[in-house]
């Protein structure tokens, strides 16, 4: 029965049948071994190797793959594209979702309908979101592209780098607003009404209450969403890029995740692709650790 | 709410209507484009009202995109990921929360290390694992030099080449996406909130671990399972990167990949009417799920961040 010393994350009433436990853990550990640990370790190993595209000769090259990456202008450009794209997408998403959540919190009639419609993009695949926006902004047939042409803007994401980046940012934002919106609405709903009522009695209007009371109180949620938006922008937008621009024109939308794929599967530069994977792993690790901090901070904010 | 603010309330409604309009606009234009003939869809500007060809285009898209087959694939993959991930992670969460054994903390850290890295960052090596999942076994064989031993003992030369190729199989599409601990973490957190008395009572009544799991934990977890199942189903249906890499056979692709091949490129006939119609068809199953089960989805998402 219960052990003498308390182990963390173990129920007080528990079973002591190691063989059963091993059996229960087996499927998860086997799948993780095959599709998580071995690939991750291989990526790490491969990033220190240089192989010709046919895999005939392999050479250990220490950090050459990494130094080559940091010297390559292409990689620098890819980093900048990723940073701009992710920043713009995160800020836009959070700001729009914030305004919508504030409005949803205020209205009573039709609230359910608004929520239902605003949630729709959650169901839509990133690739399809990309395709929908690519059509709207298609310079030959798209209605928005046509509107832009009539007011004298020579819109063409196939040729113009800035246009392509704007297009993928819009598609990525449209797809992701619903996620931030769900969390913000839930966070606003969970605020203790007594605090807001007290502020109202003191003469604070709805906007003032939102900015001075609600916003600071939901700041842990905002922090969490900022991290999640970065994760989304860094890793989950592959499908949008591939469906809309394929990293073009001339690398203008070639974000880091897309470049890993391009170098690994199209250019067959495995060493460089692995080194890029390792760098991405480090950034993912940083983001996850930031996210764990959120869990701790949330405790402090609970009233 | 607290005070009457008619102007602000009106502004809020206006904001929400605008937001809803922005959400609907791409879908509406997809519907318009999907209901026109190929000549009409190339008019500039595009008409604002739908035409009458929607069903004709839908039929054309359905056959041209081979969607009858691809929908079955998508359904198998989405359901496989959902059921597989929930089953695997519930069992391991049960083991971690309810069993005391020597390597418990090691197992815990091994499993939760996988939370740190999304699949997208190890694209190439994961592909190699799927192309030959027997690779680790092959290393063992090579390292131990089994062929050499065989030669020494029997005098026959053999070459041991292990091959377990999962490209173009359902398991290749499903298994790599189960390899993450998000669901395990969720179930573990949930199990920790279940009162200890339940397990004590079950033990006093002489229930085996399996009996306790089936008769007590499973029914208690139903609402968590449903909420998680919705998220996983959407995630599975909407997959793009893995099906793109792991399928070379057109009959093994998923609906989203099939749709991608219908999108006109510069050297193709610009059949945007068919493409946009196909986009609507492909997004229909997940949209139905979200509309019908919205409350559960929200619960699942918000719970998953705790």
Coordinates of C-alpha atoms in Angstrom, one line a residue:
Chain A
X1 CA 0.0 0.0 0.0
X2 CA 1.1 3.6 0.5
X3 CA 4.8 4.1 0.8
X4 CA 6.4 5.7 3.7
X5 CA 8.0 8.6 1.9
X6 CA 5.8 10.8 -0.3
X7 CA 6.7 10.8 -4.0
X8 CA 5.8 13.8 -6.1
X9 CA 2.9 13.2 -8.5
X10 CA 2.0 9.9 -7.0
X11 CA -1.4 9.2 -5.5
X12 CA -1.5 8.5 -1.8
X13 CA -3.5 5.4 -2.5
X14 CA -1.6 3.5 -5.2
X15 CA -0.7 0.1 -6.5
X16 CA 2.7 -1.6 -6.2
X17 CA 2.8 -3.8 -9.2
X18 CA 5.9 -2.8 -11.2
X19 CA 5.2 -5.3 -14.0
X20 CA 1.7 -3.9 -14.6
X21 CA 3.1 -0.4 -14.6
X22 CA 5.8 -1.3 -17.1
X23 CA 3.1 -2.9 -19.4
X24 CA 1.0 0.3 -19.2
X25 CA 3.9 2.5 -20.0
X26 CA 5.2 0.3 -22.8
X27 CA 3.2 1.7 -25.8
X28 CA 3.9 5.3 -24.9
X29 CA 7.6 4.7 -24.4
X30 CA 8.0 2.6 -27.5
X31 CA 6.4 5.2 -29.7
X32 CA 8.4 8.0 -28.1
X33 CA 11.6 6.0 -28.6
X34 CA 10.9 5.4 -32.3
X35 CA 9.5 8.8 -33.3
X36 CA 10.9 11.2 -30.7
X37 CA 14.2 10.1 -29.1
X38 CA 15.8 8.4 -32.1
X39 CA 14.9 11.2 -34.5
X40 CA 16.0 13.9 -32.1
X41 CA 19.3 12.2 -31.3
X42 CA 19.9 11.6 -35.0
X43 CA 19.3 15.2 -35.8
X44 CA 21.8 16.1 -33.2
X45 CA 24.4 13.6 -34.5
X46 CA 23.7 14.6 -38.1
X47 CA 24.3 18.3 -37.4
X48 CA 28.0 17.4 -36.8
X49 CA 28.4 15.4 -40.0
X50 CA 28.9 16.3 -43.6
X51 CA 27.5 13.9 -46.1
X52 CA 27.3 14.1 -49.9
X53 CA 23.8 13.9 -51.2
X54 CA 24.0 10.2 -51.9
X55 CA 25.2 9.4 -48.5
X56 CA 28.3 7.6 -49.8
X57 CA 30.8 9.5 -47.7
X58 CA 30.2 10.9 -44.3
X59 CA 32.6 13.0 -42.4
X60 CA 32.7 14.4 -38.9
X61 CA 33.0 18.2 -39.1
X62 CA 32.5 19.5 -35.6
X63 CA 30.6 22.8 -35.7
X64 CA 31.2 23.5 -39.4
X65 CA 27.5 23.1 -40.3
X66 CA 26.6 25.7 -37.7
X67 CA 29.3 28.2 -38.6
X68 CA 28.4 27.8 -42.3
X69 CA 24.8 28.5 -41.4
X70 CA 25.6 31.7 -39.4
X71 CA 27.8 32.9 -42.3
X72 CA 25.1 32.3 -44.9
X73 CA 23.2 35.4 -46.0
X74 CA 20.3 33.2 -46.9
X75 CA 20.0 32.0 -43.3
X76 CA 20.2 35.5 -41.9
X77 CA 17.4 36.5 -44.2
X78 CA 15.3 33.5 -43.1
X79 CA 15.8 34.5 -39.5
X80 CA 14.7 38.0 -40.2
X81 CA 11.7 36.9 -42.2
X82 CA 10.7 34.5 -39.3
X83 CA 11.1 37.2 -36.7
X84 CA 9.1 39.8 -38.6
X85 CA 6.4 37.3 -39.6
X86 CA 6.0 35.9 -36.1
X87 CA 6.1 39.3 -34.4
X88 CA 3.5 40.9 -36.8
X89 CA 1.3 37.8 -36.6
X90 CA 1.5 37.6 -32.7
X91 CA 0.8 41.2 -32.1
X92 CA -2.1 41.4 -34.7
X93 CA -3.7 38.2 -33.4
X94 CA -3.5 39.2 -29.8
X95 CA -4.7 42.8 -30.4
X96 CA -7.7 41.8 -32.6
X97 CA -8.6 38.9 -30.2
X98 CA -8.4 41.3 -27.3
X99 CA -10.8 43.8 -28.8
X100 CA -13.2 41.1 -29.8
X101 CA -13.0 39.5 -26.3
X102 CA -13.7 42.8 -24.7
X103 CA -16.7 43.4 -26.9
X104 CA -18.0 39.8 -26.3
X105 CA -17.7 40.4 -22.6
X106 CA -19.9 43.5 -22.9
X107 CA -22.7 42.3 -25.0
X108 CA -25.5 40.0 -23.8
X109 CA -27.7 39.5 -26.8
X110 CA -26.3 37.4 -29.7
X111 CA -23.2 36.5 -27.7
X112 CA -23.5 32.8 -28.5
X113 CA -23.9 33.5 -32.2
X114 CA -20.8 35.8 -32.3
X115 CA -18.7 33.2 -30.5
X116 CA -19.8 30.5 -32.8
X117 CA -18.9 32.5 -36.0
X118 CA -15.6 33.8 -34.5
X119 CA -14.6 30.2 -33.6
X120 CA -15.0 28.9 -37.1
X121 CA -11.4 29.3 -38.3
X122 CA -10.3 26.9 -35.5
X123 CA -11.9 24.1 -37.6
X124 CA -10.1 25.1 -40.8
X125 CA -6.8 23.6 -41.7
X126 CA -3.9 26.1 -41.9
X127 CA -3.4 24.9 -45.5
X128 CA -7.0 25.7 -46.4
X129 CA -6.8 29.1 -44.6
X130 CA -3.8 29.8 -46.8
X131 CA -5.6 28.8 -49.9
X132 CA -8.7 30.9 -49.1
X133 CA -6.5 34.0 -48.7
X134 CA -4.3 33.2 -51.6
X135 CA -7.5 33.2 -53.7
X136 CA -8.7 36.6 -52.3
X137 CA -5.4 38.2 -53.1
X138 CA -4.6 36.3 -56.3
X139 CA -3.5 39.1 -58.8
X140 CA -5.4 37.5 -61.7
X141 CA -8.8 36.5 -60.2
X142 CA -8.9 37.6 -56.5
X143 CA -11.5 40.1 -55.5
X144 CA -9.4 42.0 -53.0
X145 CA -6.4 42.1 -55.4
X146 CA -8.8 43.6 -57.9
X147 CA -9.9 46.2 -55.4
X148 CA -6.3 47.1 -54.7
X149 CA -5.5 47.4 -58.4
X150 CA -8.4 49.8 -58.9
X151 CA -7.2 52.1 -56.2
X152 CA -3.7 52.1 -57.9
X153 CA -1.8 49.6 -55.8
X154 CA 0.2 47.2 -58.0
X155 CA -0.5 44.2 -55.8
X156 CA 1.3 41.0 -56.8
X157 CA 2.5 38.5 -54.1
X158 CA 4.2 36.4 -56.8
X159 CA 6.7 39.1 -57.6
X160 CA 6.7 41.5 -54.7
X161 CA 8.4 40.3 -51.5
X162 CA 6.5 42.7 -49.2
X163 CA 3.1 41.7 -50.7
X164 CA 3.9 38.0 -50.2
X165 CA 4.9 38.6 -46.5
X166 CA 1.7 40.6 -45.9
X167 CA -0.4 37.9 -47.5
X168 CA 1.0 35.0 -45.4
X169 CA 0.8 37.2 -42.2
X170 CA -2.9 38.0 -42.9
X171 CA -3.7 34.3 -43.5
X172 CA -1.8 33.2 -40.4
X173 CA -3.5 35.8 -38.3
X174 CA -7.0 35.0 -39.6
X175 CA -6.5 31.4 -38.7
X176 CA -5.2 32.0 -35.2
X177 CA -7.4 34.8 -33.8
X178 CA -10.0 32.3 -32.6
X179 CA -7.4 30.6 -30.4
X180 CA -6.4 33.7 -28.5
X181 CA -10.1 34.8 -28.5
X182 CA -11.3 31.6 -26.7
X183 CA -8.7 32.0 -23.9
X184 CA -9.3 35.7 -23.5
X185 CA -13.1 35.3 -23.3
X186 CA -12.7 32.5 -20.7
X187 CA -10.2 34.6 -18.7
X188 CA -12.5 37.7 -18.6
X189 CA -15.4 35.6 -17.6
X190 CA -13.5 34.1 -14.7
X191 CA -12.7 37.5 -13.2
X192 CA -14.3 38.1 -9.8
X193 CA -17.3 40.5 -10.4
X194 CA -16.9 42.0 -6.9
X195 CA -13.6 43.7 -8.0
X196 CA -15.1 45.2 -11.1
X197 CA -18.2 46.3 -9.3
X198 CA -16.1 48.0 -6.6
X199 CA -14.3 49.9 -9.3
X200 CA -17.6 50.9 -10.9
X201 CA -18.8 52.2 -7.6
X202 CA -15.6 54.3 -7.4
X203 CA -16.6 55.8 -10.7
X204 CA -14.4 53.9 -13.2
X205 CA -16.0 53.5 -16.6
X206 CA -16.0 50.3 -18.6
X207 CA -12.8 51.1 -20.6
X208 CA -11.0 52.2 -17.5
X209 CA -12.0 49.1 -15.7
X210 CA -10.8 47.0 -18.6
X211 CA -7.4 48.6 -18.8
X212 CA -6.7 49.1 -15.1
X213 CA -8.3 46.0 -13.6
X214 CA -9.2 43.3 -16.1
X215 CA -6.0 43.6 -18.2
X216 CA -3.5 43.3 -15.3
X217 CA -5.5 40.4 -13.8
X218 CA -5.5 38.4 -17.0
X219 CA -1.9 39.2 -17.8
X220 CA -0.8 35.6 -17.1
X221 CA -3.2 34.5 -19.9
X222 CA -1.8 37.2 -22.2
X223 CA 1.7 36.0 -21.4
X224 CA 0.7 32.4 -22.1
X225 CA -0.9 33.4 -25.4
X226 CA 2.1 35.5 -26.5
X227 CA 4.3 32.3 -26.1
X228 CA 1.7 30.2 -27.9
X229 CA 1.5 32.7 -30.7
X230 CA 5.2 32.5 -31.1
X231 CA 5.1 28.7 -31.1
X232 CA 2.4 28.9 -33.8
X233 CA 4.3 31.4 -35.9
X234 CA 7.6 29.5 -35.7
X235 CA 6.3 26.0 -36.2
X236 CA 2.7 25.6 -37.2
X237 CA 2.6 28.0 -40.2
X238 CA 4.5 25.6 -42.5
X239 CA 1.3 24.6 -44.3
X240 CA 0.3 28.3 -44.9
X241 CA 3.7 29.0 -46.4
X242 CA 3.7 25.9 -48.5
X243 CA 0.2 26.4 -49.8
X244 CA 0.5 30.2 -50.5
X245 CA 4.0 31.2 -51.5
X246 CA 6.3 28.1 -51.2
X247 CA 8.8 30.4 -49.5
X248 CA 9.0 32.7 -52.4
X249 CA 9.3 35.1 -54.1
X250 CA 13.1 34.8 -53.8
X251 CA 13.0 33.6 -50.2
X252 CA 10.8 36.5 -49.0
X253 CA 8.6 34.1 -47.0
X254 CA 11.1 31.4 -46.4
X255 CA 10.7 31.0 -42.6
X256 CA 13.0 28.8 -40.6
X257 CA 10.8 25.7 -40.5
X258 CA 10.2 25.9 -44.2
X259 CA 13.9 26.2 -44.8
X260 CA 14.6 23.0 -42.8
X261 CA 12.2 21.2 -45.1
X262 CA 13.6 22.8 -48.3
X263 CA 17.2 22.1 -47.4
X264 CA 16.4 18.6 -46.2
X265 CA 14.1 17.3 -48.8
X266 CA 14.6 19.5 -51.9
X267 CA 18.3 20.5 -51.7
X268 CA 19.3 17.3 -49.9
X269 CA 21.7 19.1 -47.7
X270 CA 21.2 16.9 -44.7
X271 CA 23.9 18.3 -42.5
X272 CA 22.8 21.8 -42.8
X273 CA 19.1 20.8 -42.4
X274 CA 20.0 18.9 -39.2
X275 CA 21.9 21.9 -37.8
X276 CA 18.9 24.1 -38.5
X277 CA 16.7 21.5 -36.8
X278 CA 18.9 21.7 -33.7
X279 CA 18.7 25.5 -33.7
X280 CA 14.9 25.2 -33.9
X281 CA 14.9 22.7 -31.1
X282 CA 16.7 25.2 -28.9
X283 CA 14.3 27.9 -29.7
X284 CA 11.3 25.5 -29.1
X285 CA 13.0 24.6 -25.8
X286 CA 13.2 28.3 -24.8
X287 CA 9.6 28.9 -25.6
X288 CA 8.5 25.8 -23.6
X289 CA 10.5 26.9 -20.6
X290 CA 8.9 30.3 -20.8
X291 CA 5.5 28.6 -21.0
X292 CA 6.3 26.6 -17.8
X293 CA 7.0 29.9 -16.1
X294 CA 3.4 30.9 -16.9
X295 CA 2.2 28.0 -14.8
X296 CA 4.1 29.2 -11.8
X297 CA 3.2 32.8 -12.3
X298 CA -0.5 32.1 -12.6
X299 CA -0.5 30.8 -9.0
X300 CA 0.7 34.1 -7.7
X301 CA -2.0 36.0 -9.5
X302 CA -4.9 33.9 -8.1
X303 CA -6.8 36.0 -5.6
Chain B
X1 CA -23.8 44.7 -16.9
X2 CA -23.1 47.2 -14.1
X3 CA -24.2 50.4 -15.7
X4 CA -26.1 51.3 -18.9
X5 CA -23.8 52.3 -21.7
X6 CA -25.9 52.3 -24.9
X7 CA -23.2 53.9 -27.1
X8 CA -20.5 51.5 -26.0
X9 CA -22.8 48.5 -26.4
X10 CA -23.6 49.5 -29.9
X11 CA -19.9 49.9 -30.6
X12 CA -19.3 46.4 -29.2
X13 CA -21.9 45.0 -31.5
X14 CA -20.4 46.8 -34.4
X15 CA -17.0 45.4 -33.6
X16 CA -18.3 41.9 -33.3
X17 CA -20.2 42.1 -36.6
X18 CA -17.1 43.4 -38.3
X19 CA -15.1 40.6 -36.8
X20 CA -17.6 38.0 -37.9
X21 CA -17.7 39.5 -41.3
X22 CA -13.9 39.3 -41.6
X23 CA -14.1 35.6 -40.5
X24 CA -16.8 34.9 -43.1
X25 CA -15.4 36.8 -46.0
X26 CA -12.9 34.3 -47.3
X27 CA -15.4 31.5 -46.8
X28 CA -18.1 33.4 -48.6
X29 CA -15.9 34.2 -51.6
X30 CA -14.9 30.6 -51.7
X31 CA -18.6 29.7 -51.9
X32 CA -19.1 32.3 -54.7
X33 CA -16.2 31.1 -56.7
X34 CA -17.2 27.5 -56.1
X35 CA -20.6 28.1 -57.7
X36 CA -19.4 29.7 -60.9
X37 CA -18.4 28.2 -64.3
X38 CA -14.7 28.4 -65.2
X39 CA -15.4 31.3 -67.5
X40 CA -17.3 33.3 -64.9
X41 CA -14.7 32.7 -62.2
X42 CA -12.1 34.5 -64.3
X43 CA -14.1 37.6 -64.7
X44 CA -12.6 40.7 -63.2
X45 CA -14.1 41.7 -60.8
X46 CA -15.4 38.5 -59.4
X47 CA -19.2 38.6 -59.0
X48 CA -20.5 39.2 -55.5
X49 CA -23.5 36.8 -55.8
X50 CA -23.2 33.0 -56.1
X51 CA -23.9 31.3 -59.5
X52 CA -25.9 28.1 -60.0
X53 CA -23.1 25.7 -60.6
X54 CA -22.3 24.7 -57.1
X55 CA -23.5 21.1 -57.2
X56 CA -22.0 20.6 -60.7
X57 CA -18.6 21.9 -59.4
X58 CA -18.9 19.8 -56.2
X59 CA -19.3 16.7 -58.3
X60 CA -16.4 17.6 -60.6
X61 CA -14.2 18.4 -57.6
X62 CA -15.2 15.2 -55.8
X63 CA -14.2 13.0 -58.7
X64 CA -11.2 15.1 -59.9
X65 CA -9.7 15.2 -56.5
X66 CA -10.3 11.5 -55.8
X67 CA -12.0 12.6 -52.6
X68 CA -14.1 9.5 -52.2
X69 CA -10.8 7.7 -51.4
X70 CA -9.1 10.6 -49.7
X71 CA -11.9 11.2 -47.3
X72 CA -11.7 7.6 -46.1
X73 CA -8.0 8.1 -45.6
X74 CA -8.5 11.4 -43.7
X75 CA -11.1 9.8 -41.5
X76 CA -8.9 6.8 -40.7
X77 CA -5.9 9.0 -39.9
X78 CA -7.9 11.5 -37.8
X79 CA -9.8 8.8 -35.8
X80 CA -6.6 6.7 -35.5
X81 CA -4.7 9.7 -34.1
X82 CA -7.6 10.5 -31.7
X83 CA -8.2 7.0 -30.4
X84 CA -4.5 6.0 -30.4
X85 CA -3.3 9.1 -28.5
X86 CA -6.1 9.0 -25.9
X87 CA -5.6 5.2 -25.3
X88 CA -1.8 5.4 -25.1
X89 CA -1.7 8.5 -22.9
X90 CA -4.4 7.4 -20.5
X91 CA -2.6 4.1 -19.8
X92 CA 0.7 5.8 -19.2
X93 CA -0.8 8.6 -17.1
X94 CA -2.5 5.8 -15.1
X95 CA 0.9 4.2 -14.5
X96 CA 2.6 7.4 -13.6
X97 CA -0.1 8.5 -11.1
X98 CA -1.3 5.3 -9.6
X99 CA 1.8 3.0 -9.5
X100 CA 4.9 3.0 -7.4
X101 CA 7.9 1.5 -9.1
X102 CA 11.6 2.1 -9.2
X103 CA 11.9 4.0 -12.5
X104 CA 8.8 6.1 -12.1
X105 CA 10.5 9.5 -12.1
X106 CA 12.8 8.4 -15.0
X107 CA 9.7 7.4 -17.0
X108 CA 8.1 10.6 -16.1
X109 CA 11.0 12.7 -17.4
X110 CA 11.4 10.6 -20.5
X111 CA 7.8 11.2 -21.4
X112 CA 7.7 14.9 -20.5
X113 CA 10.9 15.7 -22.4
X114 CA 8.8 15.1 -25.5
X115 CA 6.6 18.1 -24.6
X116 CA 9.6 20.3 -25.3
X117 CA 9.9 19.8 -29.0
X118 CA 7.2 20.0 -31.6
X119 CA 7.3 17.5 -34.4
X120 CA 8.0 20.1 -37.0
X121 CA 11.6 20.7 -35.8
X122 CA 12.8 17.2 -36.5
X123 CA 11.3 16.7 -39.9
X124 CA 14.1 15.0 -41.7
X125 CA 15.2 12.5 -39.1
X126 CA 11.6 11.5 -38.3
X127 CA 11.1 10.9 -42.0
X128 CA 14.1 8.5 -41.9
X129 CA 12.5 6.7 -38.9
X130 CA 9.3 6.2 -40.7
X131 CA 11.0 5.1 -43.9
X132 CA 12.6 2.4 -41.9
X133 CA 11.4 1.9 -38.4
X134 CA 13.6 -1.1 -38.0
X135 CA 16.7 1.1 -38.1
X136 CA 17.5 0.9 -34.4
X137 CA 17.3 -2.8 -34.6
X138 CA 19.7 -2.8 -37.6
X139 CA 22.2 -0.8 -35.5
X140 CA 22.1 -3.4 -32.9
X141 CA 22.6 -6.1 -35.5
X142 CA 25.5 -4.2 -37.0
X143 CA 27.1 -3.3 -33.7
X144 CA 27.0 -6.9 -32.4
X145 CA 28.2 -8.0 -35.8
X146 CA 25.7 -10.9 -35.8
X147 CA 26.5 -11.6 -39.5
X148 CA 30.2 -12.1 -38.6
X149 CA 29.3 -14.4 -35.7
X150 CA 27.1 -16.4 -38.1
X151 CA 29.9 -16.6 -40.5
X152 CA 32.3 -17.8 -37.9
X153 CA 30.0 -20.4 -36.5
X154 CA 28.4 -21.9 -39.7
X155 CA 30.8 -20.7 -42.4
X156 CA 28.0 -19.2 -44.4
X157 CA 28.0 -15.6 -45.4
X158 CA 24.8 -13.7 -44.8
X159 CA 23.7 -10.1 -44.8
X160 CA 21.2 -9.0 -42.3
X161 CA 19.1 -6.1 -43.6
X162 CA 16.1 -5.2 -41.6
X163 CA 13.4 -3.2 -43.3
X164 CA 10.1 -1.8 -41.9
X165 CA 8.9 0.8 -44.3
X166 CA 5.9 2.8 -43.1
X167 CA 5.8 5.2 -46.1
X168 CA 2.3 5.1 -47.7
X169 CA 0.8 3.2 -44.7
X170 CA -1.8 4.4 -42.2
X171 CA 0.6 3.6 -39.3
X172 CA 3.2 5.9 -40.9
X173 CA 0.6 8.6 -41.0
X174 CA -0.7 8.0 -37.5
X175 CA 2.2 6.9 -35.2
X176 CA 4.6 9.8 -35.4
X177 CA 1.7 12.2 -34.5
X178 CA 0.9 10.1 -31.4
X179 CA 4.5 10.6 -30.2
X180 CA 4.0 13.6 -27.9
X181 CA 3.0 13.8 -24.3
X182 CA 0.5 16.6 -24.3
X183 CA -2.5 14.3 -23.7
X184 CA -0.5 12.3 -21.1
X185 CA 0.2 15.5 -19.2
X186 CA -3.5 16.4 -19.3
X187 CA -4.7 13.0 -18.0
X188 CA -2.0 13.0 -15.3
X189 CA -3.1 16.4 -14.0
X190 CA -6.7 15.2 -14.0
X191 CA -6.0 12.0 -12.2
X192 CA -4.2 13.9 -9.5
X193 CA -7.4 15.8 -8.7
X194 CA -9.4 12.6 -8.2
X195 CA -10.0 11.9 -4.5
X196 CA -7.8 9.3 -3.0
X197 CA -10.7 7.6 -1.2
X198 CA -12.0 6.2 -4.5
X199 CA -8.8 4.1 -5.0
X200 CA -8.7 3.2 -1.3
X201 CA -12.3 1.9 -1.5
X202 CA -11.6 0.0 -4.6
X203 CA -8.6 -1.7 -3.1
X204 CA -10.5 -2.6 0.0
X205 CA -13.2 -4.2 -2.2
X206 CA -10.3 -6.2 -3.8
X207 CA -10.4 -4.5 -7.2
X208 CA -7.4 -5.2 -9.5
X209 CA -5.6 -2.2 -11.1
X210 CA -7.3 -2.9 -14.3
X211 CA -10.8 -3.2 -12.7
X212 CA -10.2 0.2 -10.9
X213 CA -9.1 1.7 -14.2
X214 CA -12.1 0.4 -16.2
X215 CA -14.9 0.9 -13.6
X216 CA -13.8 4.1 -11.9
X217 CA -11.2 6.1 -13.8
X218 CA -12.6 5.6 -17.3
X219 CA -16.1 6.8 -16.4
X220 CA -14.7 9.8 -14.5
X221 CA -12.6 10.8 -17.4
X222 CA -15.4 10.8 -20.0
X223 CA -15.8 14.6 -20.3
X224 CA -12.0 15.1 -20.5
X225 CA -11.8 12.4 -23.2
X226 CA -14.5 14.0 -25.3
X227 CA -13.0 17.4 -25.1
X228 CA -9.6 16.1 -26.0
X229 CA -11.0 13.9 -28.8
X230 CA -12.4 16.9 -30.5
X231 CA -9.1 18.8 -30.5
X232 CA -7.2 15.7 -31.7
X233 CA -9.7 14.9 -34.4
X234 CA -9.4 18.5 -35.8
X235 CA -5.6 18.3 -35.5
X236 CA -5.6 14.9 -37.3
X237 CA -7.9 15.9 -40.1
X238 CA -6.1 19.2 -40.7
X239 CA -2.6 17.6 -40.9
X240 CA -0.5 18.8 -43.8
X241 CA 3.2 18.4 -43.3
X242 CA 3.2 14.6 -42.4
X243 CA 0.9 13.4 -45.1
X244 CA 2.8 15.5 -47.6
X245 CA 6.1 13.8 -46.7
X246 CA 4.9 10.3 -45.9
X247 CA 2.7 9.6 -48.9
X248 CA 3.9 9.1 -52.4
X249 CA 1.0 7.0 -53.5
X250 CA -1.9 9.2 -54.6
X251 CA -4.4 6.8 -53.0
X252 CA -2.8 7.1 -49.6
X253 CA -2.9 11.0 -49.5
X254 CA -5.3 12.8 -47.2
X255 CA -8.1 15.2 -48.2
X256 CA -6.1 18.3 -47.4
X257 CA -3.2 17.1 -49.6
X258 CA -5.7 16.2 -52.4
X259 CA -7.0 19.7 -52.2
X260 CA -3.5 21.2 -52.6
X261 CA -3.1 19.4 -56.0
X262 CA -6.3 21.1 -57.3
X263 CA -5.0 24.6 -56.6
X264 CA -4.2 26.1 -60.0
X265 CA -0.5 26.9 -60.5
X266 CA 0.7 29.2 -63.2
X267 CA 1.1 26.4 -65.8
X268 CA -2.4 25.0 -65.2
X269 CA -5.9 25.7 -66.3
X270 CA -7.1 28.3 -63.8
X271 CA -10.0 26.1 -62.5
X272 CA -10.5 28.2 -59.3
X273 CA -14.2 27.3 -59.2
X274 CA -13.3 23.6 -58.7
X275 CA -10.5 24.4 -56.3
X276 CA -12.6 26.6 -54.0
X277 CA -15.4 24.2 -54.1
X278 CA -13.0 21.4 -53.0
X279 CA -11.7 23.7 -50.2
X280 CA -15.3 24.0 -48.9
X281 CA -15.8 20.2 -49.1
X282 CA -12.6 19.5 -47.3
X283 CA -13.2 21.9 -44.5
X284 CA -16.8 20.6 -44.0
X285 CA -16.2 17.7 -41.5
X286 CA -14.1 19.7 -39.0
X287 CA -16.5 22.7 -39.3
X288 CA -19.5 20.5 -38.5
X289 CA -17.6 19.1 -35.5
X290 CA -16.7 22.6 -34.2
X291 CA -20.2 24.0 -34.7
X292 CA -21.9 20.9 -33.1
X293 CA -19.5 20.5 -30.2
X294 CA -18.4 24.1 -29.6
X295 CA -18.8 24.0 -25.8
X296 CA -16.7 20.9 -25.4
X297 CA -14.0 22.3 -27.7
X298 CA -13.7 25.5 -25.5
X299 CA -13.5 23.4 -22.4
X300 CA -10.9 21.1 -23.9
X301 CA -8.7 24.1 -25.0
X302 CA -8.9 26.0 -21.8
X303 CA -8.2 22.9 -19.7
X304 CA -5.2 22.0 -21.8
X305 CA -3.4 25.2 -20.7
X306 CA -3.7 24.4 -17.0

